[in-house]
Amino acid sequence: MNLLEVILALLAACVALAVLARRTRLPYAVVLIIGGMALAFIPGMPRVELDPTLALAAFLPPLLQASAWRTDWEEFRASIRPILLLAVGAVLFTAACVALVAKLLLPDLPWAAAIAFGAVVAPPDAVAAAAILKRLPLPRRIVTVLEGESLVNDASALVLFRLAVGALATASVSPAVAALTFLGVALGGLAVGWAVAWAASRLLPLLEDTALEVAVTFLIAYAAFLAAEAVHVSGVIAVVTTGIIVSGRQRALLAPQTRVEAIATWNFVEFTLTSLVFILVGLQLNGILERLEKEPAGTVVLAALAVSLTLVVSRLAWVMPFAYLPRLFPSLSHDHALPRPRHAAIIGWAGMRGVVSLATALALPLEVPHRDLLIFLAFIAILVTLVVQGTTLEWLILRLGVVEPRRNGMSAGEAAARRLMAHAALAEVQGRLDSPLDGAIARDIVGEFRDLDRVFGGVAAGGPQAELQARLQIRLAALRAGRQALLDHHGTKPVPEELLVGLVSETDHEELRLTQQLNQLG
């Protein structure tokens, strides 16, 4: 099979496994990685080797940018303390615990190599958790903290990995130098990310073309990553910084059509890359097992169990005290910002590992003792955390009763926001009533805007929503009737294709908007 056939076959397998995951309600990543393992043992299946440099450079930037694009900066900033405690503190603590266990099991493993391996498996991957979190109405703070952690933890882990590998070559690195290097790499990533975001902010308004603007949103992710790596600072932090800054200004930089099309494009690319990443992880198993034949079976099994258990326990050991210890102090016990123990338990259990761990493991220097064993242990850590934690996370969430009741109807806050928009629109139309040019038209349509202002004002004040629901249903039925009439007419007397596509697209977007509002009303 040539490269094109392999890629198409893998994409077809991703679609089939995605359907299977939906039917079985199993975590998407679990089904993909197990499916990849099964494919790896099919006779005649071509050997697929995941190049670590290519994997990080090709997959990581767009996936990080997609997460950053969805991040609410205000919520991120409000939760910055728990995010950094997880993304930096938990990563360093987990890496230290895993390094200690690895050193105890493999005494001839240098401390620098043990720390490098700890950095390999330390950062959780939120992709697997995201599929579960989307299915359940969780408190927004939990989702924000987990998403924020996933944006930053890869950076801290990769910086630690780089320092540890450097220590292998130089035999020693002082803690002070390591700390300064860590800080310099992080700040350098911030600077590069800000510079790329600044350039993108100047370039995007000049393009005035939807396709070009969407393409630039992808290119800036790779530009930030590659530029940062070229000057030996954190590419991950650079991508996240660029993504958060540009996404925060997207409403000023991008036209409405570009924003709509960018969302659809990014959703497809994110699905494709995420699917390929996890299925490629599973496909690595064959080659890893072949290179592991020289290691004693007992050592392999014991090390796999010990490392996987250490990952789970160390994260819980880091997270849970921050939920309980502050409550021992009277001055802090009534602080509403403190994490609830049930929330902390969910955050602690959502520690599934992913492709970054495997790609970083493959980047271990060839001279590291037990390198093949360490790569295998990273693979098992990914598999165990995905299968054990991934399949039980939803059960734990439901068991702890953290799920918030689904909201029926439109909230007073949303109605107030919609009324604000309707009121401004009404004021604009009323300002044209006396215009000699627009007055007649404005008087014809002003009633519609007064009606919207009245209806949303009533809902915001706590009034009944039946009238709003009926109006939306009538609008939706009328919209569908108009579109169907156009299509029937096109069947007997063809409409120019460009005109037909434009009108149908317009009604499709309007139907999505009306349907979304009706779904919110229940």
Short mmCIF file of C-alpha atoms in Angstrom, two decimals:
data_model
loop_
_atom_site.label_atom_id
_atom_site.label_comp_id
_atom_site.label_asym_id
_atom_site.label_seq_id
_atom_site.Cartn_x
_atom_site.Cartn_y
_atom_site.Cartn_z
CA MET A 1 0.00 0.00 0.00
CA ASN A 2 1.29 3.46 -0.83
CA LEU A 3 1.07 6.41 1.53
CA LEU A 4 -2.20 7.73 0.08
CA GLU A 5 -3.89 4.34 0.42
CA VAL A 6 -2.67 4.00 4.02
CA ILE A 7 -4.01 7.44 4.97
CA LEU A 8 -7.38 6.77 3.32
CA ALA A 9 -7.63 3.36 4.99
CA LEU A 10 -6.84 4.87 8.38
CA LEU A 11 -9.44 7.61 7.88
CA ALA A 12 -12.04 5.00 6.94
CA ALA A 13 -11.11 3.03 10.07
CA CYS A 14 -11.43 6.22 12.15
CA VAL A 15 -14.97 6.82 10.87
CA ALA A 16 -15.99 3.20 11.54
CA LEU A 17 -14.49 3.26 15.04
CA ALA A 18 -16.14 6.62 15.76
CA VAL A 19 -19.52 5.11 14.89
CA LEU A 20 -18.72 2.12 17.14
CA ALA A 21 -17.76 4.43 20.01
CA ARG A 22 -21.02 6.33 19.65
CA ARG A 23 -23.09 3.13 19.57
CA THR A 24 -21.33 1.60 22.60
CA ARG A 25 -21.01 4.95 24.46
CA LEU A 26 -17.36 4.12 25.14
CA PRO A 27 -14.80 6.94 25.19
CA TYR A 28 -13.79 7.73 21.65
CA ALA A 29 -10.05 7.60 22.37
CA VAL A 30 -10.33 4.16 24.00
CA VAL A 31 -12.04 2.64 20.95
CA LEU A 32 -9.51 4.25 18.59
CA ILE A 33 -6.42 3.11 20.43
CA ILE A 34 -7.72 -0.46 20.86
CA GLY A 35 -8.79 -0.46 17.21
CA GLY A 36 -5.29 0.63 16.22
CA MET A 37 -3.82 -2.22 18.28
CA ALA A 38 -6.11 -4.69 16.52
CA LEU A 39 -5.17 -3.33 13.11
CA ALA A 40 -1.48 -3.65 13.97
CA PHE A 41 -1.79 -7.45 14.21
CA ILE A 42 -3.66 -7.94 10.91
CA PRO A 43 -1.43 -9.97 8.55
CA GLY A 44 -0.11 -7.83 5.73
CA MET A 45 -0.81 -4.59 7.51
CA PRO A 46 2.02 -2.17 6.65
CA ARG A 47 4.33 -1.15 9.46
CA VAL A 48 3.54 2.38 10.60
CA GLU A 49 6.26 4.12 12.59
CA LEU A 50 5.41 7.38 14.33
CA ASP A 51 8.26 9.83 13.96
CA PRO A 52 8.26 11.82 17.23
CA THR A 53 9.45 15.09 15.69
CA LEU A 54 6.89 14.87 12.89
CA ALA A 55 4.12 13.84 15.31
CA LEU A 56 4.67 16.82 17.59
CA ALA A 57 5.13 19.31 14.75
CA ALA A 58 2.25 18.03 12.59
CA PHE A 59 -0.43 17.17 15.14
CA LEU A 60 0.20 19.27 18.23
CA PRO A 61 -0.03 22.88 16.89
CA PRO A 62 -3.52 22.65 15.30
CA LEU A 63 -4.94 20.62 18.20
CA LEU A 64 -3.59 23.14 20.71
CA GLN A 65 -4.88 26.04 18.63
CA ALA A 66 -8.32 24.43 18.38
CA SER A 67 -8.45 24.18 22.18
CA ALA A 68 -7.16 27.73 22.60
CA TRP A 69 -9.75 28.98 20.09
CA ARG A 70 -12.55 27.64 22.30
CA THR A 71 -11.04 28.98 25.52
CA ASP A 72 -12.81 31.82 27.25
CA TRP A 73 -9.96 34.09 28.34
CA GLU A 74 -11.94 35.61 31.20
CA GLU A 75 -12.78 32.18 32.63
CA PHE A 76 -9.20 31.01 32.03
CA ARG A 77 -7.83 34.01 33.90
CA ALA A 78 -10.33 33.56 36.74
CA SER A 79 -9.19 29.93 37.15
CA ILE A 80 -5.48 30.56 36.57
CA ARG A 81 -4.44 29.36 40.05
CA PRO A 82 -5.89 25.82 39.83
CA ILE A 83 -4.84 25.60 36.18
CA LEU A 84 -1.20 26.36 36.99
CA LEU A 85 -1.28 24.10 40.05
CA LEU A 86 -2.22 21.25 37.70
CA ALA A 87 -0.33 22.22 34.55
CA VAL A 88 2.94 22.94 36.35
CA GLY A 89 2.69 21.67 39.92
CA ALA A 90 0.98 18.34 39.20
CA VAL A 91 3.21 17.68 36.18
CA LEU A 92 6.41 18.23 38.18
CA PHE A 93 5.09 16.23 41.14
CA THR A 94 3.98 13.33 38.93
CA ALA A 95 7.27 13.37 37.02
CA ALA A 96 9.18 13.17 40.32
CA CYS A 97 7.06 10.27 41.59
CA VAL A 98 7.42 8.32 38.34
CA ALA A 99 11.16 9.02 38.23
CA LEU A 100 11.55 7.63 41.76
CA VAL A 101 9.59 4.47 40.89
CA ALA A 102 11.54 3.99 37.65
CA LYS A 103 14.84 4.36 39.52
CA LEU A 104 13.77 1.81 42.14
CA LEU A 105 12.74 -0.72 39.49
CA LEU A 106 15.72 -0.08 37.20
CA PRO A 107 18.71 0.79 39.44
CA ASP A 108 21.09 1.23 36.49
CA LEU A 109 18.85 3.94 34.99
CA PRO A 110 20.51 7.37 35.40
CA TRP A 111 18.52 9.92 37.41
CA ALA A 112 18.38 12.26 34.42
CA ALA A 113 16.86 9.49 32.28
CA ALA A 114 14.38 8.65 35.05
CA ILE A 115 13.30 12.29 35.24
CA ALA A 116 13.03 12.44 31.45
CA PHE A 117 10.75 9.39 31.54
CA GLY A 118 8.72 11.01 34.32
CA ALA A 119 8.25 14.06 32.09
CA VAL A 120 7.16 11.77 29.25
CA VAL A 121 4.15 10.32 31.06
CA ALA A 122 3.33 13.24 33.38
CA PRO A 123 1.00 15.42 31.24
CA PRO A 124 -2.61 14.23 30.89
CA ASP A 125 -4.33 14.61 27.55
CA ALA A 126 -7.76 16.23 27.77
CA VAL A 127 -8.89 14.92 24.36
CA ALA A 128 -10.18 11.67 25.87
CA ALA A 129 -11.84 13.45 28.78
CA ALA A 130 -13.40 16.04 26.47
CA ALA A 131 -15.58 13.44 24.74
CA ILE A 132 -17.09 12.51 28.11
CA LEU A 133 -17.34 16.04 29.45
CA LYS A 134 -19.30 17.16 26.38
CA ARG A 135 -21.98 14.55 27.05
CA LEU A 136 -22.70 15.76 30.57
CA PRO A 137 -23.75 19.21 31.85
CA LEU A 138 -20.86 19.70 34.30
CA PRO A 139 -20.12 22.84 36.29
CA ARG A 140 -18.33 25.22 33.99
CA ARG A 141 -15.40 25.60 36.42
CA ILE A 142 -14.44 21.92 36.10
CA VAL A 143 -14.45 22.10 32.31
CA THR A 144 -12.46 25.35 32.32
CA VAL A 145 -9.80 23.95 34.66
CA LEU A 146 -9.36 20.72 32.66
CA GLU A 147 -9.26 22.53 29.32
CA GLY A 148 -6.89 25.15 30.70
CA GLU A 149 -4.62 22.47 32.13
CA SER A 150 -4.44 20.69 28.77
CA LEU A 151 -3.29 23.93 27.12
CA VAL A 152 -0.31 24.41 29.42
CA ASN A 153 0.74 21.03 30.83
CA ASP A 154 2.38 19.78 27.61
CA ALA A 155 4.62 22.84 27.70
CA SER A 156 5.84 22.25 31.25
CA ALA A 157 6.37 18.53 30.57
CA LEU A 158 8.30 19.11 27.34
CA VAL A 159 10.50 21.76 28.95
CA LEU A 160 11.30 19.38 31.82
CA PHE A 161 12.00 16.62 29.29
CA ARG A 162 14.37 18.88 27.38
CA LEU A 163 16.23 19.81 30.56
CA ALA A 164 16.55 16.17 31.64
CA VAL A 165 17.84 15.06 28.22
CA GLY A 166 20.31 17.94 28.32
CA ALA A 167 21.50 16.76 31.73
CA LEU A 168 22.15 13.30 30.24
CA ALA A 169 24.61 14.87 27.81
CA THR A 170 26.32 17.22 30.28
CA ALA A 171 26.26 14.82 33.25
CA SER A 172 24.88 17.47 35.62
CA VAL A 173 22.70 20.55 35.71
CA SER A 174 22.30 22.67 38.83
CA PRO A 175 18.77 23.29 40.13
CA ALA A 176 19.24 27.05 39.78
CA VAL A 177 20.25 26.75 36.12
CA ALA A 178 17.35 24.36 35.47
CA ALA A 179 14.85 26.77 37.07
CA LEU A 180 16.18 29.73 35.10
CA THR A 181 16.13 27.72 31.88
CA PHE A 182 12.56 26.61 32.57
CA LEU A 183 11.50 30.22 33.12
CA GLY A 184 13.39 31.47 30.07
CA VAL A 185 11.88 28.86 27.77
CA ALA A 186 8.37 29.66 29.03
CA LEU A 187 8.78 33.44 28.70
CA GLY A 188 10.36 33.00 25.29
CA GLY A 189 7.33 30.99 24.16
CA LEU A 190 5.04 33.76 25.39
CA ALA A 191 7.04 36.35 23.46
CA VAL A 192 7.03 34.38 20.20
CA GLY A 193 3.31 33.65 20.54
CA TRP A 194 2.54 37.32 21.12
CA ALA A 195 4.64 38.34 18.10
CA VAL A 196 2.86 35.87 15.79
CA ALA A 197 -0.54 36.99 17.13
CA TRP A 198 0.42 40.64 16.52
CA ALA A 199 1.42 39.84 12.93
CA ALA A 200 -1.78 37.85 12.36
CA SER A 201 -3.88 40.73 13.72
CA ARG A 202 -2.33 43.02 11.13
CA LEU A 203 -2.59 40.53 8.26
CA LEU A 204 -6.13 39.14 8.63
CA PRO A 205 -8.05 42.43 8.05
CA LEU A 206 -6.12 42.93 4.79
CA LEU A 207 -7.11 39.63 3.18
CA GLU A 208 -10.89 40.17 2.79
CA ASP A 209 -11.30 36.58 1.58
CA THR A 210 -12.88 33.81 3.63
CA ALA A 211 -10.72 30.96 2.31
CA LEU A 212 -7.49 32.90 2.85
CA GLU A 213 -8.51 33.97 6.34
CA VAL A 214 -9.35 30.39 7.38
CA ALA A 215 -6.01 29.22 5.93
CA VAL A 216 -4.16 31.84 7.97
CA THR A 217 -5.80 30.62 11.19
CA PHE A 218 -4.06 27.29 10.55
CA LEU A 219 -0.77 28.73 9.41
CA ILE A 220 -0.31 30.87 12.51
CA ALA A 221 -0.45 27.74 14.69
CA TYR A 222 2.46 26.18 12.79
CA ALA A 223 4.26 29.53 12.50
CA ALA A 224 4.18 30.03 16.27
CA PHE A 225 5.31 26.46 16.99
CA LEU A 226 8.11 26.30 14.43
CA ALA A 227 9.39 29.82 15.17
CA ALA A 228 9.54 29.08 18.90
CA GLU A 229 11.28 25.73 18.38
CA ALA A 230 13.76 27.40 16.03
CA VAL A 231 14.92 29.73 18.81
CA HIS A 232 14.76 26.90 21.41
CA VAL A 233 11.83 28.16 23.45
CA SER A 234 8.47 26.51 24.14
CA GLY A 235 6.51 25.94 20.95
CA VAL A 236 3.51 24.77 22.95
CA ILE A 237 3.28 27.99 24.95
CA ALA A 238 3.78 29.99 21.74
CA VAL A 239 0.85 28.24 20.02
CA VAL A 240 -1.42 28.62 23.06
CA THR A 241 -0.55 32.31 23.39
CA THR A 242 -1.21 32.96 19.72
CA GLY A 243 -4.48 31.03 19.82
CA ILE A 244 -5.85 32.79 22.88
CA ILE A 245 -4.94 36.28 21.66
CA VAL A 246 -6.29 35.84 18.12
CA SER A 247 -9.43 34.00 19.26
CA GLY A 248 -10.11 36.80 21.74
CA ARG A 249 -10.06 39.29 18.85
CA GLN A 250 -11.71 37.10 16.21
CA ARG A 251 -14.94 39.10 16.22
CA ALA A 252 -13.00 42.21 15.27
CA LEU A 253 -10.61 40.46 12.86
CA LEU A 254 -12.87 38.01 11.01
CA ALA A 255 -16.06 38.55 9.04
CA PRO A 256 -19.19 36.63 10.14
CA GLN A 257 -18.98 34.28 7.14
CA THR A 258 -15.34 33.51 7.95
CA ARG A 259 -16.19 32.70 11.57
CA VAL A 260 -18.97 30.31 10.50
CA GLU A 261 -16.83 28.53 7.91
CA ALA A 262 -13.78 28.45 10.19
CA ILE A 263 -15.75 26.61 12.88
CA ALA A 264 -16.86 23.93 10.40
CA THR A 265 -13.36 23.58 8.97
CA TRP A 266 -11.69 23.40 12.37
CA ASN A 267 -14.20 20.79 13.59
CA PHE A 268 -13.35 18.55 10.64
CA VAL A 269 -9.60 18.99 11.00
CA GLU A 270 -9.73 18.44 14.76
CA PHE A 271 -11.73 15.22 14.31
CA THR A 272 -9.36 13.96 11.62
CA LEU A 273 -6.13 14.75 13.49
CA THR A 274 -7.41 13.49 16.84
CA SER A 275 -8.62 10.25 15.26
CA LEU A 276 -5.37 9.66 13.40
CA VAL A 277 -3.33 10.41 16.51
CA PHE A 278 -5.01 7.79 18.67
CA ILE A 279 -5.19 5.12 15.98
CA LEU A 280 -1.49 5.67 15.22
CA VAL A 281 -0.73 5.20 18.91
CA GLY A 282 -2.37 1.77 18.75
CA LEU A 283 -0.49 0.86 15.58
CA GLN A 284 2.86 1.35 17.36
CA LEU A 285 2.33 -1.71 19.59
CA ASN A 286 3.69 -4.26 17.11
CA GLY A 287 7.07 -2.60 16.72
CA ILE A 288 7.36 -1.84 20.43
CA LEU A 289 6.79 -5.50 21.38
CA GLU A 290 9.38 -6.71 18.86
CA ARG A 291 12.05 -4.47 20.38
CA LEU A 292 11.17 -5.56 23.91
CA GLU A 293 12.13 -9.23 23.64
CA LYS A 294 15.40 -8.83 25.57
CA GLU A 295 13.68 -7.52 28.72
CA PRO A 296 12.61 -10.06 31.42
CA ALA A 297 8.85 -10.59 31.37
CA GLY A 298 8.56 -10.21 35.16
CA THR A 299 10.33 -6.85 35.11
CA VAL A 300 8.11 -5.63 32.26
CA VAL A 301 4.85 -6.58 33.98
CA LEU A 302 5.91 -5.20 37.38
CA ALA A 303 7.17 -1.95 35.89
CA ALA A 304 3.99 -1.49 33.80
CA LEU A 305 1.76 -1.96 36.84
CA ALA A 306 3.92 0.24 39.07
CA VAL A 307 4.17 3.14 36.63
CA SER A 308 0.46 3.10 35.75
CA LEU A 309 -0.53 2.97 39.42
CA THR A 310 1.91 5.77 40.25
CA LEU A 311 0.36 8.02 37.59
CA VAL A 312 -3.14 7.57 38.96
CA VAL A 313 -2.23 7.84 42.65
CA SER A 314 0.20 10.77 42.30
CA ARG A 315 -2.38 12.93 40.52
CA LEU A 316 -5.00 12.22 43.17
CA ALA A 317 -2.40 12.81 45.90
CA TRP A 318 -1.67 16.23 44.40
CA VAL A 319 -5.25 17.31 43.68
CA MET A 320 -7.20 16.17 46.74
CA PRO A 321 -5.23 18.09 49.43
CA PHE A 322 -6.05 21.38 47.68
CA ALA A 323 -9.73 20.59 48.24
CA TYR A 324 -9.44 19.62 51.92
CA LEU A 325 -6.45 21.36 53.55
CA PRO A 326 -7.62 25.01 53.05
CA ARG A 327 -10.85 24.12 54.85
CA LEU A 328 -8.87 23.44 58.02
CA PHE A 329 -8.17 27.16 58.32
CA PRO A 330 -11.15 29.26 59.49
CA SER A 331 -10.18 32.26 57.36
CA LEU A 332 -10.33 30.16 54.18
CA SER A 333 -13.03 27.63 54.96
CA HIS A 334 -15.82 29.87 53.67
CA ASP A 335 -14.03 30.90 50.47
CA HIS A 336 -16.38 30.04 47.59
CA ALA A 337 -13.42 29.86 45.21
CA LEU A 338 -12.10 26.76 46.94
CA PRO A 339 -12.59 23.57 44.92
CA ARG A 340 -15.22 21.21 46.23
CA PRO A 341 -13.94 17.73 47.15
CA ARG A 342 -16.27 16.10 44.61
CA HIS A 343 -15.01 18.41 41.88
CA ALA A 344 -11.41 17.70 42.87
CA ALA A 345 -12.06 13.95 42.68
CA ILE A 346 -13.30 14.29 39.10
CA ILE A 347 -10.35 16.48 38.10
CA GLY A 348 -7.99 14.01 39.75
CA TRP A 349 -9.52 11.05 37.93
CA ALA A 350 -9.50 12.80 34.52
CA GLY A 351 -5.81 12.01 34.03
CA MET A 352 -5.79 10.07 30.78
CA ARG A 353 -2.55 10.17 28.79
CA GLY A 354 -2.31 10.58 25.03
CA VAL A 355 -0.14 10.99 21.96
CA VAL A 356 2.21 13.59 23.44
CA SER A 357 3.44 11.00 25.93
CA LEU A 358 4.14 8.40 23.24
CA ALA A 359 5.74 10.89 20.82
CA THR A 360 7.98 12.23 23.59
CA ALA A 361 8.91 8.68 24.65
CA LEU A 362 10.01 7.91 21.09
CA ALA A 363 12.25 11.00 21.31
CA LEU A 364 14.28 9.48 24.17
CA PRO A 365 17.98 9.31 23.15
CA LEU A 366 19.14 5.95 21.81
CA GLU A 367 21.83 5.66 24.50
CA VAL A 368 19.31 5.69 27.37
CA PRO A 369 19.38 2.31 29.18
CA HIS A 370 16.16 0.28 28.83
CA ARG A 371 14.89 2.71 26.18
CA ASP A 372 12.55 0.16 24.58
CA LEU A 373 11.14 -0.74 27.98
CA LEU A 374 10.51 2.91 28.79
CA ILE A 375 8.69 3.38 25.46
CA PHE A 376 6.58 0.30 26.21
CA LEU A 377 5.79 1.61 29.70
CA ALA A 378 4.64 4.91 28.20
CA PHE A 379 2.38 2.99 25.81
CA ILE A 380 0.90 0.91 28.65
CA ALA A 381 0.38 4.07 30.72
CA ILE A 382 -1.61 5.56 27.84
CA LEU A 383 -3.62 2.37 27.43
CA VAL A 384 -4.32 1.81 31.14
CA THR A 385 -5.33 5.39 31.89
CA LEU A 386 -7.54 5.55 28.80
CA VAL A 387 -9.25 2.23 29.46
CA VAL A 388 -9.51 2.37 33.27
CA GLN A 389 -10.09 6.06 33.86
CA GLY A 390 -11.68 6.76 30.49
CA THR A 391 -14.38 4.13 30.87
CA THR A 392 -15.17 4.99 34.50
CA LEU A 393 -15.03 8.80 34.43
CA GLU A 394 -18.66 9.19 33.37
CA TRP A 395 -19.75 6.69 36.04
CA LEU A 396 -17.78 8.63 38.69
CA ILE A 397 -19.32 11.93 37.61
CA LEU A 398 -22.82 10.49 37.87
CA ARG A 399 -22.03 8.66 41.14
CA LEU A 400 -20.80 11.84 42.80
CA GLY A 401 -23.84 13.76 41.61
CA VAL A 402 -21.81 16.58 40.08
CA VAL A 403 -23.95 16.81 36.95
CA GLU A 404 -25.97 19.99 36.91
CA PRO A 405 -29.66 19.81 35.98
CA ARG A 406 -30.22 20.54 32.34
CA ARG A 407 -31.64 23.99 31.87
CA ASN A 408 -35.08 24.17 30.33
CA GLY A 409 -36.13 27.39 28.73
CA MET A 410 -34.20 30.60 28.21
CA SER A 411 -32.44 32.01 31.23
CA ALA A 412 -33.16 35.53 32.38
CA GLY A 413 -29.56 36.45 31.60
CA GLU A 414 -29.78 35.24 28.00
CA ALA A 415 -33.16 36.95 27.53
CA ALA A 416 -31.69 40.19 28.89
CA ALA A 417 -28.77 39.96 26.47
CA ARG A 418 -31.11 39.29 23.55
CA ARG A 419 -33.34 42.15 24.68
CA LEU A 420 -30.29 44.44 24.76
CA MET A 421 -29.58 43.57 21.12
CA ALA A 422 -33.24 43.93 20.13
CA HIS A 423 -33.48 47.29 21.93
CA ALA A 424 -30.44 48.63 20.09
CA ALA A 425 -31.86 47.40 16.77
CA LEU A 426 -35.19 49.05 17.58
CA ALA A 427 -33.47 52.34 18.41
CA GLU A 428 -31.63 52.22 15.09
CA VAL A 429 -34.88 51.70 13.13
CA GLN A 430 -36.76 54.33 15.14
CA GLY A 431 -34.01 56.81 14.36
CA ARG A 432 -34.89 56.47 10.68
CA LEU A 433 -38.66 57.00 11.04
CA ASP A 434 -38.46 60.69 10.13
CA SER A 435 -35.90 60.20 7.36
CA PRO A 436 -37.16 61.42 3.96
CA LEU A 437 -35.36 58.50 2.33
CA ASP A 438 -35.84 55.59 4.76
CA GLY A 439 -38.84 56.72 6.81
CA ALA A 440 -41.54 54.84 4.89
CA ILE A 441 -39.59 51.58 4.99
CA ALA A 442 -38.67 52.04 8.65
CA ARG A 443 -42.35 52.55 9.56
CA ASP A 444 -43.22 49.29 7.79
CA ILE A 445 -40.73 47.18 9.75
CA VAL A 446 -40.50 48.96 13.10
CA GLY A 447 -43.32 46.84 14.50
CA GLU A 448 -41.22 43.68 14.18
CA PHE A 449 -38.40 45.20 16.22
CA ARG A 450 -40.79 46.54 18.86
CA ASP A 451 -42.24 43.04 19.11
CA LEU A 452 -38.81 41.45 19.66
CA ASP A 453 -37.95 44.05 22.30
CA ARG A 454 -41.23 43.37 24.10
CA VAL A 455 -41.01 39.56 24.01
CA PHE A 456 -37.41 39.32 25.22
CA GLY A 457 -38.07 42.00 27.82
CA GLY A 458 -40.93 39.90 29.21
CA VAL A 459 -38.80 36.74 29.39
CA ALA A 460 -35.93 38.64 31.05
CA ALA A 461 -38.40 39.84 33.69
CA GLY A 462 -39.43 36.26 34.42
CA GLY A 463 -42.54 36.14 32.25
CA PRO A 464 -43.83 33.08 30.35
CA GLN A 465 -41.86 31.80 27.36
CA ALA A 466 -44.76 30.17 25.45
CA GLU A 467 -45.20 33.17 23.17
CA LEU A 468 -41.50 33.23 22.29
CA GLN A 469 -41.53 29.49 21.55
CA ALA A 470 -44.62 29.82 19.33
CA ARG A 471 -43.06 32.68 17.38
CA LEU A 472 -39.86 30.70 16.79
CA GLN A 473 -41.83 27.64 15.66
CA ILE A 474 -43.88 29.71 13.20
CA ARG A 475 -40.72 31.37 11.84
CA LEU A 476 -39.06 27.95 11.46
CA ALA A 477 -42.07 26.46 9.66
CA ALA A 478 -42.27 29.47 7.34
CA LEU A 479 -38.54 29.29 6.63
CA ARG A 480 -38.73 25.60 5.72
CA ALA A 481 -41.77 26.19 3.51
CA GLY A 482 -39.96 28.95 1.64
CA ARG A 483 -36.85 26.82 1.08
CA GLN A 484 -38.91 23.86 -0.11
CA ALA A 485 -40.81 26.10 -2.54
CA LEU A 486 -37.48 27.28 -3.96
CA LEU A 487 -36.25 23.71 -4.39
CA ASP A 488 -39.53 22.61 -6.02
CA HIS A 489 -39.33 25.55 -8.38
CA HIS A 490 -35.73 24.64 -9.20
CA GLY A 491 -36.89 21.13 -10.11
CA THR A 492 -39.20 22.44 -12.85
CA LYS A 493 -37.47 25.68 -13.82
CA PRO A 494 -33.81 25.65 -12.80
CA VAL A 495 -32.46 28.57 -10.80
CA PRO A 496 -28.82 29.58 -11.46
CA GLU A 497 -26.63 27.36 -9.29
CA GLU A 498 -24.76 30.19 -7.58
CA LEU A 499 -28.03 31.87 -6.63
CA LEU A 500 -29.56 28.60 -5.43
CA VAL A 501 -26.53 27.74 -3.25
CA GLY A 502 -26.53 31.20 -1.70
CA LEU A 503 -30.24 31.20 -0.86
CA VAL A 504 -30.20 27.65 0.54
CA SER A 505 -27.11 28.42 2.63
CA GLU A 506 -28.81 31.53 3.99
CA THR A 507 -31.90 29.55 5.04
CA ASP A 508 -29.75 26.75 6.47
CA HIS A 509 -27.92 29.17 8.77
CA GLU A 510 -31.19 30.79 9.83
CA GLU A 511 -32.72 27.36 10.54
CA LEU A 512 -29.76 26.42 12.71
CA ARG A 513 -30.19 29.64 14.66
CA LEU A 514 -33.93 29.11 15.20
CA THR A 515 -33.45 25.43 16.06
CA GLN A 516 -30.79 26.27 18.63
CA GLN A 517 -33.11 28.77 20.33
CA LEU A 518 -35.98 26.27 20.33
CA ASN A 519 -33.76 23.57 21.82
CA GLN A 520 -32.79 25.93 24.62
CA LEU A 521 -36.44 26.54 25.35
CA GLY A 522 -36.98 22.79 25.67
#
